[in-house]
mmCIF file of C-alpha atoms and ligand atoms in Angstrom:
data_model
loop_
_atom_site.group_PDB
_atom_site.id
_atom_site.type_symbol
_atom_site.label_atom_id
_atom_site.label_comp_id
_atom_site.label_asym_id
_atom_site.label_seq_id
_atom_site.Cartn_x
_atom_site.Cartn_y
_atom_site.Cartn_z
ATOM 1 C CA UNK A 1 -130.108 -34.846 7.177
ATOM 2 C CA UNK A 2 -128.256 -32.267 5.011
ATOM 3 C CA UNK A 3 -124.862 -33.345 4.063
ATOM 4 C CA UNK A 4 -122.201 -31.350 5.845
ATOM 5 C CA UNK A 5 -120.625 -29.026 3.522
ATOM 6 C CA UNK A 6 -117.076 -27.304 4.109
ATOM 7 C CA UNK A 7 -115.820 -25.057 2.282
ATOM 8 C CA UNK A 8 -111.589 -25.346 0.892
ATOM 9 C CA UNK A 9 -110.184 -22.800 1.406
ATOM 10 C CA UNK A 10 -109.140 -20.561 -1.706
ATOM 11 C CA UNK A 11 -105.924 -20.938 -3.274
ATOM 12 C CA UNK A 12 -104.265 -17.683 -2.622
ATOM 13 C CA UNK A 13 -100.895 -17.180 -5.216
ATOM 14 C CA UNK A 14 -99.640 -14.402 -2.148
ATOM 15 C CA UNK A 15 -99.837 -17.032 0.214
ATOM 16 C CA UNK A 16 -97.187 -19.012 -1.250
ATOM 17 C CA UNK A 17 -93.772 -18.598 -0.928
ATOM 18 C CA UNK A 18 -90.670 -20.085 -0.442
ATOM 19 C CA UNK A 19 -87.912 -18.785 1.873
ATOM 20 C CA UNK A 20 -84.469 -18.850 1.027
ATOM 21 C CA UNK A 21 -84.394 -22.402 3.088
ATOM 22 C CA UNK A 22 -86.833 -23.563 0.722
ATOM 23 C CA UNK A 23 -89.608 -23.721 3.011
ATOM 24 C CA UNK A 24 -92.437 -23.122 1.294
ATOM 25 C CA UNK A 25 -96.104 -22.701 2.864
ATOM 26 C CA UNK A 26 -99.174 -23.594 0.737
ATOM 27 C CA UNK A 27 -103.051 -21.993 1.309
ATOM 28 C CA UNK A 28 -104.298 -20.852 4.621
ATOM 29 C CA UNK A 29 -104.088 -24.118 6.706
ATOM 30 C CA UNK A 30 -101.689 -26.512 5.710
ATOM 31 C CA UNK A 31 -98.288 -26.086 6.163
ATOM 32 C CA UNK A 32 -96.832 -28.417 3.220
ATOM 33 C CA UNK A 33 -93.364 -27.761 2.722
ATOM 34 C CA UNK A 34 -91.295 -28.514 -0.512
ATOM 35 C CA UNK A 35 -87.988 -29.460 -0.928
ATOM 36 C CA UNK A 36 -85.527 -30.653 -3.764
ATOM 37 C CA UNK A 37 -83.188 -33.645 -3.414
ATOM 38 C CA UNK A 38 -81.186 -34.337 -5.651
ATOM 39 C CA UNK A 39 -79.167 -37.768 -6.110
ATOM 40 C CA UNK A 40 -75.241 -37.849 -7.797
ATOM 41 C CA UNK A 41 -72.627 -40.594 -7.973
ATOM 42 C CA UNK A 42 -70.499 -42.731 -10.431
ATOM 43 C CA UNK A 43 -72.865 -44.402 -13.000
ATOM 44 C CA UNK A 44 -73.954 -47.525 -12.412
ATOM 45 C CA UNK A 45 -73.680 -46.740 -8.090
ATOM 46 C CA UNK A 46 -77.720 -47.521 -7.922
ATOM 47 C CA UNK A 47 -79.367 -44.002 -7.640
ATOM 48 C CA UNK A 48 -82.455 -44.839 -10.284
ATOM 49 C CA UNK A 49 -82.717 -47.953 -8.345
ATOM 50 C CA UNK A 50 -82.457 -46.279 -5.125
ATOM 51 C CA UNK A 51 -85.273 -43.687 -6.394
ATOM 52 C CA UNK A 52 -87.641 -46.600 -7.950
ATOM 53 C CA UNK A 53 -87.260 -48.524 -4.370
ATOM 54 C CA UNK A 54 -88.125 -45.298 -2.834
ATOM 55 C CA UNK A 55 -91.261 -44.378 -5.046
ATOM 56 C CA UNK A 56 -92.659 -47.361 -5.848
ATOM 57 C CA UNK A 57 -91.149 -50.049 -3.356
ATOM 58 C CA UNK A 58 -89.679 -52.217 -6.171
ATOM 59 C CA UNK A 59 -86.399 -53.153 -7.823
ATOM 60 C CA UNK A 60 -86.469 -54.022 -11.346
ATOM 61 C CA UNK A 61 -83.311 -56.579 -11.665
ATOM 62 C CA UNK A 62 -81.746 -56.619 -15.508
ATOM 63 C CA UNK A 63 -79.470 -55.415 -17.253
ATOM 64 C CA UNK A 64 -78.607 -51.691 -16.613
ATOM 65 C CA UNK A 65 -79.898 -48.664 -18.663
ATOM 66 C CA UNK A 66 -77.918 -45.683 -17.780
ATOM 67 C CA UNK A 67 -79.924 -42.538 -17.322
ATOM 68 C CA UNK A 68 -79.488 -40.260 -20.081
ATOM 69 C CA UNK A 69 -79.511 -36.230 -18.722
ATOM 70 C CA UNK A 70 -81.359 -35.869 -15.708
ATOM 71 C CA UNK A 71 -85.342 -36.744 -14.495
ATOM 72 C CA UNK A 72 -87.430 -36.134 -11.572
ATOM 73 C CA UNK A 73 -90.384 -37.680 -9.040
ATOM 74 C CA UNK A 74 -92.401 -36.252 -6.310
ATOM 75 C CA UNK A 75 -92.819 -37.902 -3.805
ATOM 76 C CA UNK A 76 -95.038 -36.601 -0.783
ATOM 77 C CA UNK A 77 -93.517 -37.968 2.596
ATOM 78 C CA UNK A 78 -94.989 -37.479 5.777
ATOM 79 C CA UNK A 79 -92.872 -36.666 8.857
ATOM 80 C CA UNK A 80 -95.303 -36.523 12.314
ATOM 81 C CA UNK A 81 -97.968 -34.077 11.554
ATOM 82 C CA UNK A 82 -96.098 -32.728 8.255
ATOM 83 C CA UNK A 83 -96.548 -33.382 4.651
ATOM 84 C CA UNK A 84 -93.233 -32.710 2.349
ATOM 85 C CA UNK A 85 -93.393 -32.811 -1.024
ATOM 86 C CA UNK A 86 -89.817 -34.229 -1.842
ATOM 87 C CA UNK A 87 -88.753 -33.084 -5.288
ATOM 88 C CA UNK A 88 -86.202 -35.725 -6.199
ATOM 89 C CA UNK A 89 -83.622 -35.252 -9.430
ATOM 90 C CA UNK A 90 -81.800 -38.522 -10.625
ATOM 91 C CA UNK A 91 -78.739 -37.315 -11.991
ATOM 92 C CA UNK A 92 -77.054 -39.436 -15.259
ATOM 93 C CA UNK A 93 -73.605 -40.118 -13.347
ATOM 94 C CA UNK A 94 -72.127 -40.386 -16.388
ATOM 95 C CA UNK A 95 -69.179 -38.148 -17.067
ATOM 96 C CA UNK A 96 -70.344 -36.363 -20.039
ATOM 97 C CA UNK A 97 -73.710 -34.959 -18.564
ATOM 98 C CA UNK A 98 -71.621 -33.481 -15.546
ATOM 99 C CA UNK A 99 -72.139 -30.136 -16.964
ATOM 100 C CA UNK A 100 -75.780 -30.271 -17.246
ATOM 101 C CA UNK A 101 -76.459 -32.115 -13.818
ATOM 102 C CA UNK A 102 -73.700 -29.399 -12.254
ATOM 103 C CA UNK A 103 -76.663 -26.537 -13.150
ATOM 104 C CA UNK A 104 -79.299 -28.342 -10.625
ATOM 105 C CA UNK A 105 -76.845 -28.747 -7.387
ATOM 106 C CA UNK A 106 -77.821 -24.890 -6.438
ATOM 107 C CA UNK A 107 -81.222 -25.088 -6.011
ATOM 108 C CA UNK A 108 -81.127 -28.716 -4.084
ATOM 109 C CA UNK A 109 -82.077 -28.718 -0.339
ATOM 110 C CA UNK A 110 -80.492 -32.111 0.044
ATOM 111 C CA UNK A 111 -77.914 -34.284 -1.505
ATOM 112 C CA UNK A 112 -77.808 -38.183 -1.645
ATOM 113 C CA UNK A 113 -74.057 -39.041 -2.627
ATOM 114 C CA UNK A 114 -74.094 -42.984 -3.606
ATOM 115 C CA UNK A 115 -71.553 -45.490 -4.250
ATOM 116 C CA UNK A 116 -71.518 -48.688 -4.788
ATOM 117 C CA UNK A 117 -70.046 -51.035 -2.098
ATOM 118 C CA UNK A 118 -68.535 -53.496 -4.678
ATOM 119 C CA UNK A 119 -66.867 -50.671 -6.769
ATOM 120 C CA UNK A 120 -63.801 -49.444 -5.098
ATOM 121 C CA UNK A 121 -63.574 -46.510 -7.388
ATOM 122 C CA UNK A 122 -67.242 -45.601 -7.208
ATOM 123 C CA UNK A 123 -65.762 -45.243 -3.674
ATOM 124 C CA UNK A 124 -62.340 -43.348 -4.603
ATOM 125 C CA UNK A 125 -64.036 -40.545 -6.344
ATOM 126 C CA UNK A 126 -66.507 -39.683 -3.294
ATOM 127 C CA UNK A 127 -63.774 -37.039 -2.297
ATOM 128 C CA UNK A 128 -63.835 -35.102 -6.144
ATOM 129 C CA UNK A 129 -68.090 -35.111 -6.082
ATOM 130 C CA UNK A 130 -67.559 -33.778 -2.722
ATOM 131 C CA UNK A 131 -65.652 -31.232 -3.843
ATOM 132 C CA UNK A 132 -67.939 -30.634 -6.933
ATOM 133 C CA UNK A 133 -71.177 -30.472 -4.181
ATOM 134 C CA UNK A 134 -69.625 -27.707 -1.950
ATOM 135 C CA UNK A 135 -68.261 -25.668 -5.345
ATOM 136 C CA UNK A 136 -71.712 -26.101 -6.667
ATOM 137 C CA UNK A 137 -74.335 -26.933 -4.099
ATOM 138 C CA UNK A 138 -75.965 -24.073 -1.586
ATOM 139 C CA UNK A 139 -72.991 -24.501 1.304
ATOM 140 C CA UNK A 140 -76.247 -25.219 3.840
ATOM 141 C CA UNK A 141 -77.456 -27.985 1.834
ATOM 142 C CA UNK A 142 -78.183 -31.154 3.750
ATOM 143 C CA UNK A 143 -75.326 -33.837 2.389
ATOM 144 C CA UNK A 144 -75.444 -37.926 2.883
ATOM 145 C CA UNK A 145 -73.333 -40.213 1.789
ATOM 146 C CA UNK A 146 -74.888 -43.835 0.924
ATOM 147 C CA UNK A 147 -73.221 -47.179 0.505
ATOM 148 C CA UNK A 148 -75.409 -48.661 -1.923
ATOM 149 C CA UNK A 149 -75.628 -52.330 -2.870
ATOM 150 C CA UNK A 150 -75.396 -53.434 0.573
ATOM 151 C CA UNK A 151 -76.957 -56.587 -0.087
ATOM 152 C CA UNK A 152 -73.930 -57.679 -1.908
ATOM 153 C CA UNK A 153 -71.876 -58.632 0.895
ATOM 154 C CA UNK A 154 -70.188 -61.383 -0.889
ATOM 155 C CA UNK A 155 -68.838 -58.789 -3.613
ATOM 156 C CA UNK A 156 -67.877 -56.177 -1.046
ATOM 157 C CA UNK A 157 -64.861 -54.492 -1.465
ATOM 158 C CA UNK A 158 -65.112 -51.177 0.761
ATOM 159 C CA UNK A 159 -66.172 -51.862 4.328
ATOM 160 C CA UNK A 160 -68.946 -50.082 6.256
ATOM 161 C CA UNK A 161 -66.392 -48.462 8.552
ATOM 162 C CA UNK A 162 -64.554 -46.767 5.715
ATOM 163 C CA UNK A 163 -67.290 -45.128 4.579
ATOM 164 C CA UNK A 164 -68.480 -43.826 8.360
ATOM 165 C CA UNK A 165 -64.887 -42.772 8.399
ATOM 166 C CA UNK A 166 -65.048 -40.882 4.930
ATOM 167 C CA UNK A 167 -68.268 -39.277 6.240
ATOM 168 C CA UNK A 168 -66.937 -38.313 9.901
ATOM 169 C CA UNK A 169 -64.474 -36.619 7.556
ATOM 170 C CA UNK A 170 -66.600 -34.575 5.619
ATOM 171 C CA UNK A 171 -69.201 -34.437 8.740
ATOM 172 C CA UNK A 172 -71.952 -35.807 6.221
ATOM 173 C CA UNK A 173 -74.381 -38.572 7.263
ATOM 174 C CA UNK A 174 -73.542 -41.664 6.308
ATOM 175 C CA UNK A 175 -75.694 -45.105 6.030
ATOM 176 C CA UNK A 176 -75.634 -48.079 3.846
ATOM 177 C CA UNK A 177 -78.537 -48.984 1.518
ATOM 178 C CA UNK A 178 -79.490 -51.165 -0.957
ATOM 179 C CA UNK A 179 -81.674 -50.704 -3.883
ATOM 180 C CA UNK A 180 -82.537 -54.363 -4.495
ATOM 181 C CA UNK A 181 -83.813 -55.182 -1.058
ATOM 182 C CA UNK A 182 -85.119 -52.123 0.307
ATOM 183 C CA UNK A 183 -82.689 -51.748 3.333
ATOM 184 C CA UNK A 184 -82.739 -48.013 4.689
ATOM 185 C CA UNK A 185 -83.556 -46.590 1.375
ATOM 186 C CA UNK A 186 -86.881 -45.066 3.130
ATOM 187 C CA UNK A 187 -84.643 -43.721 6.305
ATOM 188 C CA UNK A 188 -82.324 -42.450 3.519
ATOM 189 C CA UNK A 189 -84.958 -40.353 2.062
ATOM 190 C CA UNK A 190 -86.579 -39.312 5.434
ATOM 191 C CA UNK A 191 -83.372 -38.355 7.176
ATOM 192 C CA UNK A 192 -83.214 -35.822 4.619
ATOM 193 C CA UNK A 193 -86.390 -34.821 4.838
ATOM 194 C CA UNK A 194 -86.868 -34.478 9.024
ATOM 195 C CA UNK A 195 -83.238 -32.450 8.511
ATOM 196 C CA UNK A 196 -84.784 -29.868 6.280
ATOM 197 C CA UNK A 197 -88.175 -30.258 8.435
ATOM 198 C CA UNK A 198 -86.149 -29.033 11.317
ATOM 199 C CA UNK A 199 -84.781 -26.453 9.812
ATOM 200 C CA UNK A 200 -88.147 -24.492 8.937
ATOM 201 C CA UNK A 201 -90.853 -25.619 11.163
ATOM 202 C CA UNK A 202 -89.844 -25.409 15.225
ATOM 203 C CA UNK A 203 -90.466 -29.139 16.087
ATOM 204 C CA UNK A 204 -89.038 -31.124 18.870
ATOM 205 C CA UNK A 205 -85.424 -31.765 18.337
ATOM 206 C CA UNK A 206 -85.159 -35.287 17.605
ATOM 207 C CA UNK A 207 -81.457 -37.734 16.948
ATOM 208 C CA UNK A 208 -81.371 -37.363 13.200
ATOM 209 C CA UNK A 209 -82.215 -41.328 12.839
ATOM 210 C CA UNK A 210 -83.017 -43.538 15.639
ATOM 211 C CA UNK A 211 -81.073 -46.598 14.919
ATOM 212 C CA UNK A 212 -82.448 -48.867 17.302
ATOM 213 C CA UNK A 213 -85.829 -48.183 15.780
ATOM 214 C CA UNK A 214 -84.770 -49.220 12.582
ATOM 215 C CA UNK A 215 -83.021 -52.780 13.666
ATOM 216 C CA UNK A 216 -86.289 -53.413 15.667
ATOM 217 C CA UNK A 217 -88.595 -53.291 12.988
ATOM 218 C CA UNK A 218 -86.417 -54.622 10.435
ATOM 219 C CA UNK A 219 -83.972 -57.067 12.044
ATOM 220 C CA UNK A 220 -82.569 -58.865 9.031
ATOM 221 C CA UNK A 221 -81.947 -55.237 8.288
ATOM 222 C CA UNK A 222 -80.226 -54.410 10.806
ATOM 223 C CA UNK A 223 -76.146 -53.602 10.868
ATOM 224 C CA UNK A 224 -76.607 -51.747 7.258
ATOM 225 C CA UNK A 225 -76.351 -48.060 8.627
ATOM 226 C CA UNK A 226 -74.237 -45.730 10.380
ATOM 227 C CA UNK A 227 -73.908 -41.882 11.271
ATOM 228 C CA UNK A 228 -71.641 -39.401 12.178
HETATM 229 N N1 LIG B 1 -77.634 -56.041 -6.135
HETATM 230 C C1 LIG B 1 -77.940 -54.753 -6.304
HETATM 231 N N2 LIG B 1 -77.923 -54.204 -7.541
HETATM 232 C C2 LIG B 1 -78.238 -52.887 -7.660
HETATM 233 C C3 LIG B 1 -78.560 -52.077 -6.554
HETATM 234 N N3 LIG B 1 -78.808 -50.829 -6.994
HETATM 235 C C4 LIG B 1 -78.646 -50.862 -8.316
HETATM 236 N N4 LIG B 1 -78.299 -52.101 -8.733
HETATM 237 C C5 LIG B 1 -77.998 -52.498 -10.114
HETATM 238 O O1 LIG B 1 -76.896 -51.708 -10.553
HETATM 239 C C6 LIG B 1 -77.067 -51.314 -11.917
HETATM 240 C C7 LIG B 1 -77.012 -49.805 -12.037
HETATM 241 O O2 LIG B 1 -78.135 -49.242 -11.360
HETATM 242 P P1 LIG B 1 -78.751 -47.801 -11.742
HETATM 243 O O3 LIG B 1 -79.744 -47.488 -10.693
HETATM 244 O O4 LIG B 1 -79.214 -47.776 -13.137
HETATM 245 O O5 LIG B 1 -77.452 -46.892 -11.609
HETATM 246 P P2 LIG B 1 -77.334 -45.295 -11.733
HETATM 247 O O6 LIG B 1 -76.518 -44.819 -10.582
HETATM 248 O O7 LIG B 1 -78.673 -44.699 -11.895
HETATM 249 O O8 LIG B 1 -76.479 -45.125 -13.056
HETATM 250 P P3 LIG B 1 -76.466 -43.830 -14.065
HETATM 251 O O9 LIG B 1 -77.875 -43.557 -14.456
HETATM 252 O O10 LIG B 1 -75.619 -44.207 -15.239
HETATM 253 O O11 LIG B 1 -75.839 -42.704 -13.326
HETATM 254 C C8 LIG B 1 -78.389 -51.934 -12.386
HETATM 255 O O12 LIG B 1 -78.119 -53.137 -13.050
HETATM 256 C C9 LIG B 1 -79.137 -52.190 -11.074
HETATM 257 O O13 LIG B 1 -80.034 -53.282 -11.182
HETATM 258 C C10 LIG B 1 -78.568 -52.686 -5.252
HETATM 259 O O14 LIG B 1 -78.814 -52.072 -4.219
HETATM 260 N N5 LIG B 1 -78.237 -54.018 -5.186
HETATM 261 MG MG1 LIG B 2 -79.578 -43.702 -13.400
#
């Protein structure tokens, strides 16, 4: 029998364009959609460590090599029947590359705010990169604010209620993560993506996370997250 043959369909440059939403549609049939995330906080908060969990489902423990400038992964995500390619920068938190990272917050889609859960001022200056996001970033942009280093209970000094507050505040979403063991660092990544999703494909409204979900399939997980 003759192997079935079927033909890709063409790459077509004039089929591809992005909206000012940054919804972009590739080739005839698929409707991939791109979007850029970009991740800012204090050095030292977790976002490389949050973006290695994310890519590669591991945390490299060790002593701490602060990112120098800025870098960036793809990472293709599917959400239901829809592929996103998630174009993640990892910002150097470090105050001397703040002008160079401050040139990238127009173009992102999404921001992931991070601080650290055992660093009270990683947590104080959440209110001055908030006001750096909305002189920067695109005033749509999707914003979340993420506890990081939630598995470090015993060193916590800002409770989980302070930052739901903080984020009620600002009405940004708000969850707690942690880098080292994994907890809600995909739902981190995905609530951003579904949010943007929504915004440029019609799909069935859905809650922006279903926490329930979450604590059942992970329930030494659970009690890590919250939203506005
Ligand atoms: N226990 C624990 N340690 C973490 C977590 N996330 C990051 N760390 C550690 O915190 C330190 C700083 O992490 P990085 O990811 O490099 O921090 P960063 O925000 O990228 O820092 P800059 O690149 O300087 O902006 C490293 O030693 C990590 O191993 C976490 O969730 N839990
Ligand atoms: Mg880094």
């Amino acid at each position: 029998m003759e192997p079935e043959t079927r033909e890709e369909p063409e790459a077509r440059d004039d089929l591809e364009a992005e909206d000012e939403q940054g919804c972009t549609v590739y080739g005839l049939y698929d409707q991939d959609l791109t979007h850029k995330t970009i991740l800012v906080g204090d050095s030292g908060v977790g976002k490389t460590s949050l973006l290695v969990q994310f890519d590669q489902g591991k945390f490299i423990p060790g002593s701490f090599s602060a990112t120098v400038g800025i870098g960036f992964t793809n990472k293709v995500v599917t959400v239901g029947e829809v592929k996103v390619k998630l174009q993640i920068w990892d910002t150097a938190g470090q105050e001397r590359f703040r002008s160079v990272t401050h040139a990238y917050y127009r173009d992102a889609h999404a921001l992931l705010l991070l601080y650290d859960i055992t660093n009270k001022s990683s947590f104080d200056n959440i209110r001055a990169w908030l006001t750096e996001i909305h002189e920067y970033a695109q005033s749509d942009a999707v914003i979340m604010l993420l506890g990081n280093k939630a598995d470090m209970n015993s060193g916590r000094v800002i409770k989980r209620e302070d930052g739901e507050r903080l984020a009620r505040e600002y009405g940004v979403v708000f969850m707690e993560t942690s880098a080292k063991t994994g907890v809600n660092v995909d739902l981190a990544f995905m609530t951003a993506a579904k949010e943007l999703i929504g915004r440029c494909l019609e799909l069935p409204k859905e809650p922006k996370f279903q926490i329930n979900d979450i604590i059942e399939q992970n329930p030494q997980k659970s009690g890590c997250c919250g939203f506005t």
